Each structure stands twice: as C-alpha cells, then as structure tokens.
Amino acid sequence: MSTRGVSERSGAAPAGYFDAASTEPLHPAAREVLLAAAEEGWADPARLYGAARRSRLLLDNAREIVAAVVGARPDEVTFTASGTQAVQLGVLGTVLARRRQGGGPRVVAVSAVEHSAVLQSAAHLAKHEGTTTTEVGVDHDGLVDADAFAGAVGDDTALACLQAANHEVGTVQPVDEVGGHCAERGVPLLVDAAQAVGRVALPRNWSVLTASAHKWGGPAGVGVLAVRRNVRWRSPLPDDERGGGRAPGFENVPGALAAAAALRARWEEAEAVAARQNALVEHLRARIPELLADVEVVGHPTLRLPHLVTFSCLYLDGEALVSELDRAGFAISSGSSCTSSTLRPSHVLAAMGALTHGNVRVSLTRDATRADVDRFLAAVVDVVTRLRSGLEAL
Amino acid sequence: MTDATLVLDCRGMRCPLPIIELARRIGDVEVGQTVTVLADDPAAASDVPAWCRMRAHEYVGADGADGAAYTVRRLR
C-alpha cells in the first residue's frame, strides 16, 4: 500500500496561492510541534498513568495558549473536530440551553453575511426546534449597522450571531458594540472569528466564540469552541465525557498542540504580517480599478481584514476567471453563482448589493510579496482582457 | 412594467449573459425610455441593479409576476 499523491516537499504555499481565506499551509512553527506531539501525545489524556498525563499536559498547554490569544479562560476553551463543528455546537448548544427554560425565547438573530455554517445551524434550529431566524442586513460595504443589529435583539431573542470579520469581502464587524447591547438584554452573542483569529485584535464582548485552526496555519481537524463560564450551554448531542462534555470523541492532542504553536507564532508576528499585507491589499485595491474598466472592488476600504480583497468584473463568468487564473498559476476563489454547487450567487455579495458575477476573492498568505502581487495584477489584466474580447462595444 | 419600451427575454440564460444582453441592447431605446429584462437566474436580482449603478443608468425595480422582470431606464 502507498499513500499515493504525497511527495517530499516543503509545506510553503506556492507563490501564486492567493486563497488563504480558504486555508493556509501549515505554519513552520507548527510543523515540528506536530511531529513531536504525535510522538509524545498519543496516549489517552483521560487516563491516569504517565503517558496519559503527558498527553493531558500537552492538551492543557494547547488550551492555555489558545485561550490567551482569544481572550478566554483555559477552562472555557474546547477543541472540536473543525470550525464548522464549533459553530454547530456553539449555536445549537446555546439555544437549547435557553429553550429549556420554560419554552424560552425563540428567535435567532444573525447578520445576513454570516458564514453558511452559522446560517445552516440557525436553519436547523428553525426546522427542529421551531425557532425563527431574523436576518440583519448590511450596507454596500458589507458592514452591519450596530444600532440596526441591536434593534433586532429583543426579549424573544435566544441567540445573536455576528462574525468578527466577513470571509468573502473582509469587512470587520462592530462586534463589541453589538455585544454590549446583547449583554444588557441578557442575550448571548456568538462570534464566528474564523477569519480574524491570529490576524487582528479580537472583540471582547462575546458569549461564545468559534474559530478554525487551518485558517491560521494550524493543521486541519482542529476547531475552537469557547463558551464563557456564565453562559448556559447544553449539548445537542448524546452525552459524552470527552472534550469537557462539549465536543465528542477522543481528543486530537497533536493537532491541538500544533494549532496552538501556529497560533502563538501568528500572534507574535501578527502586527508585522498585517502591516505588510495591508500595504499589498491597498496596492491591489488602488491598482485594479486603474488597470481595468467596469470593475468593482467590494468590501469596506478601511474596516477590513489585512489580507483579503474582493472584486467583481462586469460581463465575466466567475468560473472562467478561476480556471484562467489557475492556468496562469494563481489560486483564487469566487463567489459567483457558476462556481457554487447550488448555482446561486454568494449570499454575501447579494446582501451587499454587489455585482455577483465575475467575482474574484484574493486572500494573501503570511509570506506573500509585492512581486507576487504585481505578477498577479499582470495576469488579471491579461485574463480579463482576453475573456472580454468581443465585448468591447458594451 | 409591461409599458417598457423594450423587453428582453433572457429566461434560461445564466449570468452574466442577461447582463451582457442588457448592455448590448440599452442603446436600442432613447434616453429616458426603459428596458425590461426577463431573467430566471437568481443572480440577476443583484446584477441588474449593480450594472445600473456601475454604468450610471436608473434601476426602476423588479416585478415578480411570471418569473422576475427587472426594469432599467436609460439615462445617457
């Protein structure tokens, strides 16, 4: 037997990889830790002998690091199997705990631009628990209005969900402001921080926070669910003692420790990386409309993640853009309908009133350079010009 | 919005084709007159108003009867 398709090579992203918002390659700081932890942290952390205690120690160490970065206490943090699972457990568990209190509040308030994991969890509750979902809209930059969101949170709200930053257009949301209002009303706020952790300062006013390690250069298979001690939470799953009763199954100790190592490294370099990425994204935001006609850069110009920029090109098919840029050596993603399995356009772009076709999302890895970005700009101009040939008269 | 000067039947077309058709034909009406695009691709609901904004025409609105109909007024 062989593990086909695996070759000996470094884990660094190729120069044209501009899809960090989907996933980043393993951070160098995580690579050695992952190997070492696989050798030392294989035993069952729930047992009482020496090797087990070592596993438990590594797991606790990982939890402490992640807790410090996200602004939580270590005992508030649970590692899950993925960011999506963290969102599902966070949304369902918080609402179920509130629903048990004599019927309880029945509305889940979400922004219209949440990740599909949040929206699908709310839809699941609506189907199985009889909740209703209230969507709060965004402006043309994808920004939630804190007062409008506060207005949608009332006595009948079981849970409010607002992302730290948007995954498609990079807009950073006014979470602390919304969180303050939710706290006054006694409504828990879940913050999906998948795109923000390790990149920007995180909001403090949350009840539940979720994240995903592979987005910050940790390994896949590690999500983070943080639930404040004063927040009621009830598992939506069969009882299981693992993961502090929050996440089912045998803990992924090596994965958690490698995720923590990557996060600590990212946190230490965050300011330097963000400054570099901010300048590159500024450059892209300025140059794209200069180089191309009929292109719209979307997302907030200043309240945004450092590494992400999205634009839409009139008259072009997103799928053609993705494949032509791939042929030119660039990996990007698109929110256009033709690139989605459902053939519906991105709900984020639609909620913003942005052009949904011809959409390109560029998200930089930590080591992206000005030279990479300039080569990309040249490739985009070439691809867009070729794909638009014959449409000059429009 | 049946009083549109020009009606483009783009049903069955996928975006961006309805938008390309709209851009090709907007010049067929006089400034101030309207074009209505019939389209069943859900992306048209976002993309017709976005096209109007980017190309400086007026988005008049959508009419839901018999599939979606999006009306645009030529401004220039």
mmCIF file with all atom_site columns, C-alpha atoms in Angstrom, chain A residues 22 30 53-54 61 128 150 226 264 280 292 316:
data_model
loop_
_atom_site.group_PDB
_atom_site.id
_atom_site.type_symbol
_atom_site.label_atom_id
_atom_site.label_alt_id
_atom_site.label_comp_id
_atom_site.label_asym_id
_atom_site.label_entity_id
_atom_site.label_seq_id
_atom_site.pdbx_PDB_ins_code
_atom_site.Cartn_x
_atom_site.Cartn_y
_atom_site.Cartn_z
_atom_site.occupancy
_atom_site.B_iso_or_equiv
_atom_site.pdbx_formal_charge
_atom_site.auth_seq_id
_atom_site.auth_comp_id
_atom_site.auth_asym_id
_atom_site.auth_atom_id
_atom_site.pdbx_PDB_model_num
ATOM 1  C CA . SER A 1 22  ? -9.972  29.070 2.474   1.00 0.00 ? 22  SER A CA 1
ATOM 2  C CA . ALA A 1 30  ? 3.557   24.033 13.797  1.00 0.00 ? 30  ALA A CA 1
ATOM 3  C CA . ARG A 1 53  ? -0.631  12.509 31.984  1.00 0.00 ? 53  ARG A CA 1
ATOM 4  C CA . ARG A 1 54  ? 1.834   13.703 29.344  1.00 0.00 ? 54  ARG A CA 1
ATOM 5  C CA . ASN A 1 61  ? -0.872  23.595 27.280  1.00 0.00 ? 61  ASN A CA 1
ATOM 6  C CA . HIS A 1 128 ? -36.235 21.033 14.527  1.00 0.00 ? 128 HIS A CA 1
ATOM 7  C CA . ALA A 1 150 ? -29.295 45.950 18.404  1.00 0.00 ? 150 ALA A CA 1
ATOM 8  C CA . ALA A 1 226 ? -15.003 28.998 23.622  1.00 0.00 ? 226 ALA A CA 1
ATOM 9  C CA . ARG A 1 264 ? 1.240   31.657 19.125  1.00 0.00 ? 264 ARG A CA 1
ATOM 10 C CA . LEU A 1 280 ? -0.279  44.833 -0.533  1.00 0.00 ? 280 LEU A CA 1
ATOM 11 C CA . LEU A 1 292 ? -9.441  47.539 -15.633 1.00 0.00 ? 292 LEU A CA 1
ATOM 12 C CA . LEU A 1 316 ? -17.405 37.893 -16.920 1.00 0.00 ? 316 LEU A CA 1
#
